[in-house]
């Protein structure tokens, strides 16, 4: 007897995580559908081969549009939904708080309402985030209190409490939060700090750019590889009962460490000069390659994130494969190769 192929709907399929997850689920034999928002940028940038080989099906729509969400779940008839669509830029959430709440909080509410009508047994993954911990002391685990400091963190926390915990407890919905710490890759958008650093330094190395600017160098983040983290998303939905999991490496580094590691991978010897907003980094020849610009600071900053993912390791059997140094190296190598063409 032939088993029915599972169907998955990924919102946010065109993003970094969405594209890795689509590849992963296609390889597992899933029928994969992606909700795609109309923008003027190329939605195929990360998904060209899957799309043209008809391995994923795009459905137009976005998280603000209930009718479009209804159509998406009716077409995909999903066994699993991965809600990765979001206004995911923490810095921008301070200038666009309403949009952030609309998409990251109300969007999930709309999706759940439509999904439950089509299949009350659907399993849903919600992309929650370490930003919900905000100023809670590290290391942060599933037991740590939430103290978000950004509109992004607040919207994600409300979605977690009202729709993940709330619908699980009140309506018996199968829904899990993956509380993911920062996860990066060569597919990361260039407005996030890691890719901004690797891309800018690679350009400087190739003589295509003189210098670049950053904000707070002292923020500490637990950076893992996105390709490892999407596997944890899938693992969560395979458990008999829905639960929430922290996904992290358990290693934290400052933005400054990231700059040094990336420069080292390019054989650029940097030295730091000055303090605060006047701090600079110079190369061996004394040329300024990095300066500080206060516009990249946030009104409120999450100072120190360090995840304790022992529950995911124990219950899911998940562990990160790519370590910090390797992550930086693979991002640098990708940027060098792409820019050299
Ligand atoms: O900033 C500092 C900045 O924008 C990291 C999202 O995926 O992970 C991400 O959020 C740190 C912050 O990521 C610049 O102040 C310094 O402390 O790369 P980011 P994020 O805000 O941590 C979480 C888990 C998510 O859920 C989010 O969706 O770097 N920083 N200078 C800078 N950040 C940026 N973007 N640009 C700078 O020039």
mmCIF file of C-alpha atoms and ligand atoms in Angstrom:
data_model
loop_
_atom_site.group_PDB
_atom_site.id
_atom_site.type_symbol
_atom_site.label_atom_id
_atom_site.label_comp_id
_atom_site.label_asym_id
_atom_site.label_seq_id
_atom_site.Cartn_x
_atom_site.Cartn_y
_atom_site.Cartn_z
ATOM 1 C CA UNK A 1 0.000 0.000 0.000
ATOM 2 C CA UNK A 2 1.342 3.393 -0.995
ATOM 3 C CA UNK A 3 1.631 5.853 1.890
ATOM 4 C CA UNK A 4 0.129 9.300 1.332
ATOM 5 C CA UNK A 5 2.826 11.953 0.898
ATOM 6 C CA UNK A 6 2.779 14.489 3.702
ATOM 7 C CA UNK A 7 2.028 18.072 2.783
ATOM 8 C CA UNK A 8 3.746 21.072 4.372
ATOM 9 C CA UNK A 9 2.909 24.760 4.095
ATOM 10 C CA UNK A 10 5.777 27.140 4.832
ATOM 11 C CA UNK A 11 4.987 30.806 5.377
ATOM 12 C CA UNK A 12 8.134 32.858 4.793
ATOM 13 C CA UNK A 13 9.473 30.269 2.347
ATOM 14 C CA UNK A 14 11.550 32.849 0.475
ATOM 15 C CA UNK A 15 13.643 33.738 3.541
ATOM 16 C CA UNK A 16 16.846 32.151 4.806
ATOM 17 C CA UNK A 17 15.146 29.540 7.015
ATOM 18 C CA UNK A 18 12.269 28.959 4.608
ATOM 19 C CA UNK A 19 14.599 28.070 1.768
ATOM 20 C CA UNK A 20 16.661 25.621 3.855
ATOM 21 C CA UNK A 21 13.506 24.068 5.275
ATOM 22 C CA UNK A 22 11.934 23.693 1.807
ATOM 23 C CA UNK A 23 15.024 21.798 0.588
ATOM 24 C CA UNK A 24 14.993 19.623 3.695
ATOM 25 C CA UNK A 25 11.282 18.717 3.409
ATOM 26 C CA UNK A 26 11.489 18.068 -0.340
ATOM 27 C CA UNK A 27 14.363 15.652 0.355
ATOM 28 C CA UNK A 28 12.133 13.931 2.931
ATOM 29 C CA UNK A 29 9.436 13.411 0.285
ATOM 30 C CA UNK A 30 6.977 16.111 1.405
ATOM 31 C CA UNK A 31 4.748 18.060 -0.971
ATOM 32 C CA UNK A 32 5.921 21.578 -0.165
ATOM 33 C CA UNK A 33 3.837 24.728 -0.561
ATOM 34 C CA UNK A 34 5.082 28.214 0.242
ATOM 35 C CA UNK A 35 3.151 31.371 0.978
ATOM 36 C CA UNK A 36 4.813 34.142 -1.023
ATOM 37 C CA UNK A 37 4.247 37.837 -0.444
ATOM 38 C CA UNK A 38 4.350 40.120 -3.478
ATOM 39 C CA UNK A 39 7.417 42.383 -3.301
ATOM 40 C CA UNK A 40 9.575 44.078 -5.901
ATOM 41 C CA UNK A 41 12.551 41.893 -4.913
ATOM 42 C CA UNK A 42 13.140 38.502 -6.506
ATOM 43 C CA UNK A 43 11.214 35.826 -4.575
ATOM 44 C CA UNK A 44 13.250 33.112 -6.295
ATOM 45 C CA UNK A 45 16.656 34.320 -5.118
ATOM 46 C CA UNK A 46 17.065 31.435 -2.665
ATOM 47 C CA UNK A 47 14.718 28.917 -4.294
ATOM 48 C CA UNK A 48 15.293 28.981 -8.027
ATOM 49 C CA UNK A 49 16.055 25.325 -8.652
ATOM 50 C CA UNK A 50 13.275 23.981 -6.375
ATOM 51 C CA UNK A 51 10.771 26.294 -8.039
ATOM 52 C CA UNK A 52 11.690 25.593 -11.655
ATOM 53 C CA UNK A 53 11.834 21.841 -11.020
ATOM 54 C CA UNK A 54 8.271 22.109 -9.586
ATOM 55 C CA UNK A 55 9.405 20.704 -6.239
ATOM 56 C CA UNK A 56 7.769 23.576 -4.381
ATOM 57 C CA UNK A 57 4.492 25.304 -5.181
ATOM 58 C CA UNK A 58 4.144 28.993 -4.486
ATOM 59 C CA UNK A 59 0.838 30.411 -3.260
ATOM 60 C CA UNK A 60 0.439 34.182 -3.337
ATOM 61 C CA UNK A 61 -0.571 35.778 -0.084
ATOM 62 C CA UNK A 62 0.605 37.333 3.135
ATOM 63 C CA UNK A 63 -0.013 37.270 6.853
ATOM 64 C CA UNK A 64 -2.302 40.320 6.787
ATOM 65 C CA UNK A 65 -4.817 38.745 4.426
ATOM 66 C CA UNK A 66 -7.220 36.180 5.909
ATOM 67 C CA UNK A 67 -8.748 35.314 2.531
ATOM 68 C CA UNK A 68 -5.309 34.563 1.120
ATOM 69 C CA UNK A 69 -4.447 32.433 4.156
ATOM 70 C CA UNK A 70 -7.708 30.560 3.790
ATOM 71 C CA UNK A 71 -6.920 29.881 0.123
ATOM 72 C CA UNK A 72 -3.380 28.760 1.028
ATOM 73 C CA UNK A 73 -4.529 26.163 3.558
ATOM 74 C CA UNK A 74 -7.288 24.970 1.221
ATOM 75 C CA UNK A 75 -4.807 24.423 -1.613
ATOM 76 C CA UNK A 76 -2.008 22.914 0.487
ATOM 77 C CA UNK A 77 -4.229 20.877 2.837
ATOM 78 C CA UNK A 78 -1.192 20.768 5.094
ATOM 79 C CA UNK A 79 -0.319 18.082 7.624
ATOM 80 C CA UNK A 80 2.335 20.478 8.924
ATOM 81 C CA UNK A 81 2.571 24.269 8.865
ATOM 82 C CA UNK A 82 5.813 26.120 9.521
ATOM 83 C CA UNK A 83 5.073 29.765 10.337
ATOM 84 C CA UNK A 84 8.324 31.512 9.450
ATOM 85 C CA UNK A 85 6.824 34.667 7.913
ATOM 86 C CA UNK A 86 7.662 37.737 9.964
ATOM 87 C CA UNK A 87 8.875 41.285 10.082
ATOM 88 C CA UNK A 88 12.129 39.804 11.390
ATOM 89 C CA UNK A 89 14.363 42.866 11.683
ATOM 90 C CA UNK A 90 14.628 43.853 15.354
ATOM 91 C CA UNK A 91 16.076 47.308 14.591
ATOM 92 C CA UNK A 92 13.286 48.125 12.135
ATOM 93 C CA UNK A 93 10.642 47.015 14.650
ATOM 94 C CA UNK A 94 11.377 50.197 16.663
ATOM 95 C CA UNK A 95 10.417 52.356 13.686
ATOM 96 C CA UNK A 96 7.571 50.102 12.423
ATOM 97 C CA UNK A 97 5.992 48.718 15.629
ATOM 98 C CA UNK A 98 2.455 48.450 14.256
ATOM 99 C CA UNK A 99 3.481 46.533 11.181
ATOM 100 C CA UNK A 100 5.575 44.235 13.368
ATOM 101 C CA UNK A 101 2.604 43.490 15.648
ATOM 102 C CA UNK A 102 0.250 43.119 12.693
ATOM 103 C CA UNK A 103 2.379 40.502 10.939
ATOM 104 C CA UNK A 104 4.149 38.742 13.815
ATOM 105 C CA UNK A 105 1.208 38.548 16.234
ATOM 106 C CA UNK A 106 -2.120 39.009 14.439
ATOM 107 C CA UNK A 107 -0.781 37.135 11.407
ATOM 108 C CA UNK A 108 -0.395 33.978 13.463
ATOM 109 C CA UNK A 109 -3.941 34.390 14.823
ATOM 110 C CA UNK A 110 -5.352 34.586 11.286
ATOM 111 C CA UNK A 111 -3.334 31.577 10.171
ATOM 112 C CA UNK A 112 -4.451 29.405 13.095
ATOM 113 C CA UNK A 113 -8.109 30.294 12.545
ATOM 114 C CA UNK A 114 -7.972 29.296 8.866
ATOM 115 C CA UNK A 115 -5.791 26.229 9.421
ATOM 116 C CA UNK A 116 -8.013 24.753 12.126
ATOM 117 C CA UNK A 117 -11.074 25.028 9.860
ATOM 118 C CA UNK A 118 -9.386 22.906 7.175
ATOM 119 C CA UNK A 119 -7.626 20.398 9.432
ATOM 120 C CA UNK A 120 -8.041 20.576 13.226
ATOM 121 C CA UNK A 121 -5.299 17.940 13.539
ATOM 122 C CA UNK A 122 -2.731 20.032 11.675
ATOM 123 C CA UNK A 123 0.689 20.337 13.372
ATOM 124 C CA UNK A 124 2.060 23.852 13.539
ATOM 125 C CA UNK A 125 5.559 25.161 14.140
ATOM 126 C CA UNK A 126 5.799 28.766 15.314
ATOM 127 C CA UNK A 127 9.095 30.614 14.850
ATOM 128 C CA UNK A 128 9.614 32.080 18.298
ATOM 129 C CA UNK A 129 12.855 33.775 19.194
ATOM 130 C CA UNK A 130 15.506 34.456 21.815
ATOM 131 C CA UNK A 131 14.506 38.150 21.535
ATOM 132 C CA UNK A 132 11.601 37.200 23.829
ATOM 133 C CA UNK A 133 14.154 36.770 26.641
ATOM 134 C CA UNK A 134 15.386 40.334 26.172
ATOM 135 C CA UNK A 135 17.059 41.357 29.395
ATOM 136 C CA UNK A 136 16.709 38.006 31.227
ATOM 137 C CA UNK A 137 20.018 36.789 32.570
ATOM 138 C CA UNK A 138 21.905 34.164 30.515
ATOM 139 C CA UNK A 139 21.971 31.238 30.023
ATOM 140 C CA UNK A 140 18.345 31.242 28.815
ATOM 141 C CA UNK A 141 16.272 28.060 28.617
ATOM 142 C CA UNK A 142 12.561 27.133 28.347
ATOM 143 C CA UNK A 143 12.281 27.906 32.075
ATOM 144 C CA UNK A 144 13.687 31.443 31.855
ATOM 145 C CA UNK A 145 11.329 34.424 32.278
ATOM 146 C CA UNK A 146 10.635 36.593 29.256
ATOM 147 C CA UNK A 147 11.588 40.306 29.283
ATOM 148 C CA UNK A 148 11.497 41.553 25.688
ATOM 149 C CA UNK A 149 12.861 45.025 25.006
ATOM 150 C CA UNK A 150 11.891 45.524 21.347
ATOM 151 C CA UNK A 151 8.526 45.698 19.539
ATOM 152 C CA UNK A 152 9.735 42.604 17.663
ATOM 153 C CA UNK A 153 10.340 40.680 20.895
ATOM 154 C CA UNK A 154 7.008 41.855 22.317
ATOM 155 C CA UNK A 155 4.999 40.807 19.252
ATOM 156 C CA UNK A 156 6.687 37.389 19.203
ATOM 157 C CA UNK A 157 6.075 36.936 22.919
ATOM 158 C CA UNK A 158 2.366 37.776 22.591
ATOM 159 C CA UNK A 159 2.103 35.291 19.718
ATOM 160 C CA UNK A 160 3.818 32.674 21.861
ATOM 161 C CA UNK A 161 1.636 33.230 24.930
ATOM 162 C CA UNK A 162 -1.756 33.800 23.273
ATOM 163 C CA UNK A 163 -1.554 31.518 20.281
ATOM 164 C CA UNK A 164 1.020 28.834 21.030
ATOM 165 C CA UNK A 165 0.519 28.227 24.746
ATOM 166 C CA UNK A 166 -3.096 29.524 24.681
ATOM 167 C CA UNK A 167 -4.400 27.486 21.728
ATOM 168 C CA UNK A 168 -2.530 24.378 22.860
ATOM 169 C CA UNK A 169 -4.092 24.545 26.296
ATOM 170 C CA UNK A 170 -7.562 25.865 25.413
ATOM 171 C CA UNK A 171 -8.221 24.264 22.031
ATOM 172 C CA UNK A 172 -5.947 21.203 22.113
ATOM 173 C CA UNK A 173 -4.164 22.439 18.976
ATOM 174 C CA UNK A 174 -0.874 20.751 18.089
ATOM 175 C CA UNK A 175 1.444 23.780 18.056
ATOM 176 C CA UNK A 176 5.081 24.166 19.141
ATOM 177 C CA UNK A 177 7.317 27.187 19.603
ATOM 178 C CA UNK A 178 10.907 26.856 18.543
ATOM 179 C CA UNK A 179 12.694 29.480 20.614
ATOM 180 C CA UNK A 180 15.580 29.897 18.227
ATOM 181 C CA UNK A 181 18.681 31.899 19.030
ATOM 182 C CA UNK A 182 20.412 33.776 16.180
ATOM 183 C CA UNK A 183 21.096 31.539 13.220
ATOM 184 C CA UNK A 184 23.079 32.588 10.205
ATOM 185 C CA UNK A 185 24.308 31.327 6.846
ATOM 186 C CA UNK A 186 25.499 32.528 3.460
ATOM 187 C CA UNK A 187 21.781 33.076 2.721
ATOM 188 C CA UNK A 188 21.354 35.592 5.551
ATOM 189 C CA UNK A 189 20.126 39.045 4.475
ATOM 190 C CA UNK A 190 22.897 41.652 4.381
ATOM 191 C CA UNK A 191 21.133 43.937 6.874
ATOM 192 C CA UNK A 192 21.769 41.427 9.677
ATOM 193 C CA UNK A 193 25.087 41.996 11.389
ATOM 194 C CA UNK A 194 26.876 38.716 10.549
ATOM 195 C CA UNK A 195 26.301 38.852 6.810
ATOM 196 C CA UNK A 196 26.917 42.594 6.768
ATOM 197 C CA UNK A 197 30.339 41.879 8.274
ATOM 198 C CA UNK A 198 31.304 38.945 6.018
ATOM 199 C CA UNK A 199 30.044 40.652 2.858
ATOM 200 C CA UNK A 200 31.698 44.008 3.647
ATOM 201 C CA UNK A 201 35.030 42.495 4.652
ATOM 202 C CA UNK A 202 35.080 40.252 1.570
ATOM 203 C CA UNK A 203 34.481 43.341 -0.593
ATOM 204 C CA UNK A 204 37.273 45.198 1.208
ATOM 205 C CA UNK A 205 39.598 42.233 0.675
ATOM 206 C CA UNK A 206 38.846 42.260 -3.055
ATOM 207 C CA UNK A 207 39.326 46.030 -3.305
ATOM 208 C CA UNK A 208 35.636 46.611 -4.107
ATOM 209 C CA UNK A 209 34.925 48.729 -1.014
ATOM 210 C CA UNK A 210 37.042 50.871 1.347
ATOM 211 C CA UNK A 211 35.254 50.644 4.667
ATOM 212 C CA UNK A 212 31.994 49.875 6.446
ATOM 213 C CA UNK A 213 30.086 50.938 9.565
ATOM 214 C CA UNK A 214 28.562 49.118 12.522
ATOM 215 C CA UNK A 215 26.700 49.974 15.731
ATOM 216 C CA UNK A 216 27.115 48.200 19.077
ATOM 217 C CA UNK A 217 30.218 45.979 19.019
ATOM 218 C CA UNK A 218 29.685 44.629 22.540
ATOM 219 C CA UNK A 219 26.317 42.857 22.087
ATOM 220 C CA UNK A 220 26.724 39.116 22.709
ATOM 221 C CA UNK A 221 24.864 36.599 20.604
ATOM 222 C CA UNK A 222 24.649 32.810 20.475
ATOM 223 C CA UNK A 223 25.151 32.315 16.722
ATOM 224 C CA UNK A 224 24.419 28.971 15.068
ATOM 225 C CA UNK A 225 24.016 27.717 11.493
ATOM 226 C CA UNK A 226 20.497 28.052 9.994
ATOM 227 C CA UNK A 227 20.863 24.731 8.156
ATOM 228 C CA UNK A 228 21.171 22.950 11.526
ATOM 229 C CA UNK A 229 18.256 24.830 13.084
ATOM 230 C CA UNK A 230 15.606 23.981 10.483
ATOM 231 C CA UNK A 231 16.143 20.316 11.313
ATOM 232 C CA UNK A 232 15.098 21.036 14.904
ATOM 233 C CA UNK A 233 11.880 22.649 13.588
ATOM 234 C CA UNK A 234 10.932 19.451 11.793
ATOM 235 C CA UNK A 235 11.945 17.229 14.726
ATOM 236 C CA UNK A 236 9.596 19.153 17.051
ATOM 237 C CA UNK A 237 6.586 18.355 14.864
ATOM 238 C CA UNK A 238 7.363 14.622 14.828
ATOM 239 C CA UNK A 239 6.875 14.199 18.602
ATOM 240 C CA UNK A 240 3.567 12.715 19.818
ATOM 241 C CA UNK A 241 2.805 15.759 22.013
ATOM 242 C CA UNK A 242 3.527 19.422 21.204
ATOM 243 C CA UNK A 243 6.156 21.177 23.335
ATOM 244 C CA UNK A 244 8.391 24.241 23.124
ATOM 245 C CA UNK A 245 12.151 24.020 22.692
ATOM 246 C CA UNK A 246 15.115 26.365 22.911
ATOM 247 C CA UNK A 247 17.474 25.872 19.965
ATOM 248 C CA UNK A 248 20.973 27.293 20.450
ATOM 249 C CA UNK A 249 24.668 26.374 20.382
ATOM 250 C CA UNK A 250 25.460 27.244 24.025
ATOM 251 C CA UNK A 251 28.341 29.492 22.909
ATOM 252 C CA UNK A 252 28.157 33.267 22.835
ATOM 253 C CA UNK A 253 30.360 35.867 21.119
ATOM 254 C CA UNK A 254 30.382 39.633 20.780
ATOM 255 C CA UNK A 255 29.881 41.432 17.471
ATOM 256 C CA UNK A 256 33.533 42.471 17.865
ATOM 257 C CA UNK A 257 34.566 38.775 18.071
ATOM 258 C CA UNK A 258 32.651 38.151 14.861
ATOM 259 C CA UNK A 259 34.505 40.987 13.094
ATOM 260 C CA UNK A 260 37.860 39.646 14.296
ATOM 261 C CA UNK A 261 37.074 36.071 13.286
ATOM 262 C CA UNK A 262 35.856 37.153 9.830
ATOM 263 C CA UNK A 263 38.879 39.418 9.276
ATOM 264 C CA UNK A 264 41.155 36.554 10.386
ATOM 265 C CA UNK A 265 39.497 34.192 7.881
ATOM 266 C CA UNK A 266 40.409 36.706 5.161
ATOM 267 C CA UNK A 267 43.961 37.208 6.455
ATOM 268 C CA UNK A 268 43.221 40.844 7.235
ATOM 269 C CA UNK A 269 45.079 41.842 10.415
ATOM 270 C CA UNK A 270 42.952 44.420 12.178
ATOM 271 C CA UNK A 271 43.762 46.701 15.096
ATOM 272 C CA UNK A 272 41.253 48.693 17.170
ATOM 273 C CA UNK A 273 41.744 52.395 17.934
ATOM 274 C CA UNK A 274 39.768 54.894 20.026
ATOM 275 C CA UNK A 275 36.673 54.350 22.159
ATOM 276 C CA UNK A 276 32.860 54.471 21.935
ATOM 277 C CA UNK A 277 31.465 56.227 18.894
ATOM 278 C CA UNK A 278 34.988 57.178 17.841
ATOM 279 C CA UNK A 279 36.303 53.641 17.746
ATOM 280 C CA UNK A 280 37.855 52.490 14.470
ATOM 281 C CA UNK A 281 39.392 49.356 13.066
ATOM 282 C CA UNK A 282 42.394 49.638 10.791
ATOM 283 C CA UNK A 283 44.099 47.118 8.547
ATOM 284 C CA UNK A 284 47.825 46.338 8.584
ATOM 285 C CA UNK A 285 48.591 49.277 6.341
ATOM 286 C CA UNK A 286 46.833 51.706 8.733
ATOM 287 C CA UNK A 287 43.777 52.162 6.485
ATOM 288 C CA UNK A 288 40.463 52.588 8.316
ATOM 289 C CA UNK A 289 38.184 49.727 7.306
ATOM 290 C CA UNK A 290 35.488 49.999 9.992
ATOM 291 C CA UNK A 291 33.971 52.860 11.961
ATOM 292 C CA UNK A 292 31.032 53.240 14.320
ATOM 293 C CA UNK A 293 27.811 54.939 13.286
ATOM 294 C CA UNK A 294 25.304 55.708 16.001
ATOM 295 C CA UNK A 295 22.379 55.193 13.626
ATOM 296 C CA UNK A 296 23.039 51.450 13.864
ATOM 297 C CA UNK A 297 22.463 51.455 17.631
ATOM 298 C CA UNK A 298 18.965 50.509 18.828
ATOM 299 C CA UNK A 299 16.879 52.495 21.330
ATOM 300 C CA UNK A 300 16.981 49.389 23.577
ATOM 301 C CA UNK A 301 19.500 46.595 23.201
ATOM 302 C CA UNK A 302 19.495 42.943 24.174
ATOM 303 C CA UNK A 303 22.922 42.751 25.722
ATOM 304 C CA UNK A 304 23.668 39.083 26.238
ATOM 305 C CA UNK A 305 22.057 35.980 24.751
ATOM 306 C CA UNK A 306 23.359 32.507 25.490
ATOM 307 C CA UNK A 307 21.022 29.576 24.994
ATOM 308 C CA UNK A 308 20.712 26.383 26.983
ATOM 309 C CA UNK A 309 19.344 23.831 24.504
ATOM 310 C CA UNK A 310 19.732 20.754 26.717
ATOM 311 C CA UNK A 311 16.005 19.929 26.408
ATOM 312 C CA UNK A 312 16.218 19.821 22.573
ATOM 313 C CA UNK A 313 19.379 17.739 22.813
ATOM 314 C CA UNK A 314 17.778 15.280 25.211
ATOM 315 C CA UNK A 315 14.190 15.047 23.976
ATOM 316 C CA UNK A 316 14.700 15.582 20.229
ATOM 317 C CA UNK A 317 18.220 14.205 19.911
ATOM 318 C CA UNK A 318 19.131 17.456 18.131
ATOM 319 C CA UNK A 319 22.539 19.086 18.276
ATOM 320 C CA UNK A 320 24.235 21.800 16.253
ATOM 321 C CA UNK A 321 26.849 20.530 13.803
ATOM 322 C CA UNK A 322 28.446 23.805 12.726
ATOM 323 C CA UNK A 323 30.509 25.711 15.302
ATOM 324 C CA UNK A 324 31.179 29.456 15.412
ATOM 325 C CA UNK A 325 34.552 29.409 13.563
ATOM 326 C CA UNK A 326 33.245 27.150 10.859
ATOM 327 C CA UNK A 327 30.118 29.279 10.430
ATOM 328 C CA UNK A 328 32.175 32.439 9.934
ATOM 329 C CA UNK A 329 34.463 30.619 7.506
ATOM 330 C CA UNK A 330 31.654 29.263 5.381
ATOM 331 C CA UNK A 331 29.993 32.686 5.150
ATOM 332 C CA UNK A 332 33.303 34.350 4.215
ATOM 333 C CA UNK A 333 34.098 31.704 1.601
ATOM 334 C CA UNK A 334 30.674 32.107 0.030
ATOM 335 C CA UNK A 335 30.937 35.900 -0.140
ATOM 336 C CA UNK A 336 34.477 35.817 -1.547
ATOM 337 C CA UNK A 337 33.501 33.338 -4.237
ATOM 338 C CA UNK A 338 30.355 35.204 -5.242
ATOM 339 C CA UNK A 339 32.015 38.609 -5.332
ATOM 340 C CA UNK A 340 35.034 37.380 -7.271
ATOM 341 C CA UNK A 341 32.787 36.437 -10.239
HETATM 342 O O1 LIG B 1 21.869 42.050 15.301
HETATM 343 C C1 LIG B 1 24.262 44.457 16.725
HETATM 344 C C2 LIG B 1 22.794 44.636 17.046
HETATM 345 O O2 LIG B 1 20.327 42.402 13.383
HETATM 346 C C3 LIG B 1 22.713 41.341 16.166
HETATM 347 C C4 LIG B 1 16.902 38.182 13.839
HETATM 348 O O3 LIG B 1 16.973 37.020 13.041
HETATM 349 O O4 LIG B 1 18.099 37.098 15.621
HETATM 350 C C5 LIG B 1 18.096 38.249 14.775
HETATM 351 O O5 LIG B 1 17.989 39.434 15.543
HETATM 352 C C6 LIG B 1 23.421 42.301 17.086
HETATM 353 C C7 LIG B 1 22.505 43.326 17.767
HETATM 354 O O6 LIG B 1 20.189 40.266 14.753
HETATM 355 C C8 LIG B 1 24.976 46.362 13.716
HETATM 356 O O7 LIG B 1 22.592 45.807 17.834
HETATM 357 C C9 LIG B 1 25.860 46.103 15.688
HETATM 358 O O8 LIG B 1 22.878 43.424 19.111
HETATM 359 O O9 LIG B 1 22.077 40.589 13.236
HETATM 360 P P1 LIG B 1 21.111 41.343 14.069
HETATM 361 P P2 LIG B 1 19.220 40.317 16.026
HETATM 362 O O10 LIG B 1 18.719 41.673 16.276
HETATM 363 O O11 LIG B 1 19.912 39.648 17.155
HETATM 364 C C10 LIG B 1 16.933 36.949 16.457
HETATM 365 C C11 LIG B 1 17.074 35.660 17.221
HETATM 366 C C12 LIG B 1 15.668 37.074 15.694
HETATM 367 O O12 LIG B 1 14.659 36.447 16.030
HETATM 368 C C13 LIG B 1 15.614 38.152 14.648
HETATM 369 O O13 LIG B 1 14.525 37.935 13.750
HETATM 370 O O14 LIG B 1 24.337 43.082 16.319
HETATM 371 N N1 LIG B 1 24.756 45.300 15.626
HETATM 372 N N2 LIG B 1 26.003 46.762 14.527
HETATM 373 C C14 LIG B 1 24.191 45.438 14.426
HETATM 374 N N3 LIG B 1 23.100 44.847 13.890
HETATM 375 C C15 LIG B 1 22.787 45.176 12.607
HETATM 376 N N4 LIG B 1 21.715 44.575 12.037
HETATM 377 N N5 LIG B 1 23.519 46.084 11.881
HETATM 378 C C16 LIG B 1 24.624 46.720 12.388
HETATM 379 O O15 LIG B 1 25.273 47.517 11.727
#
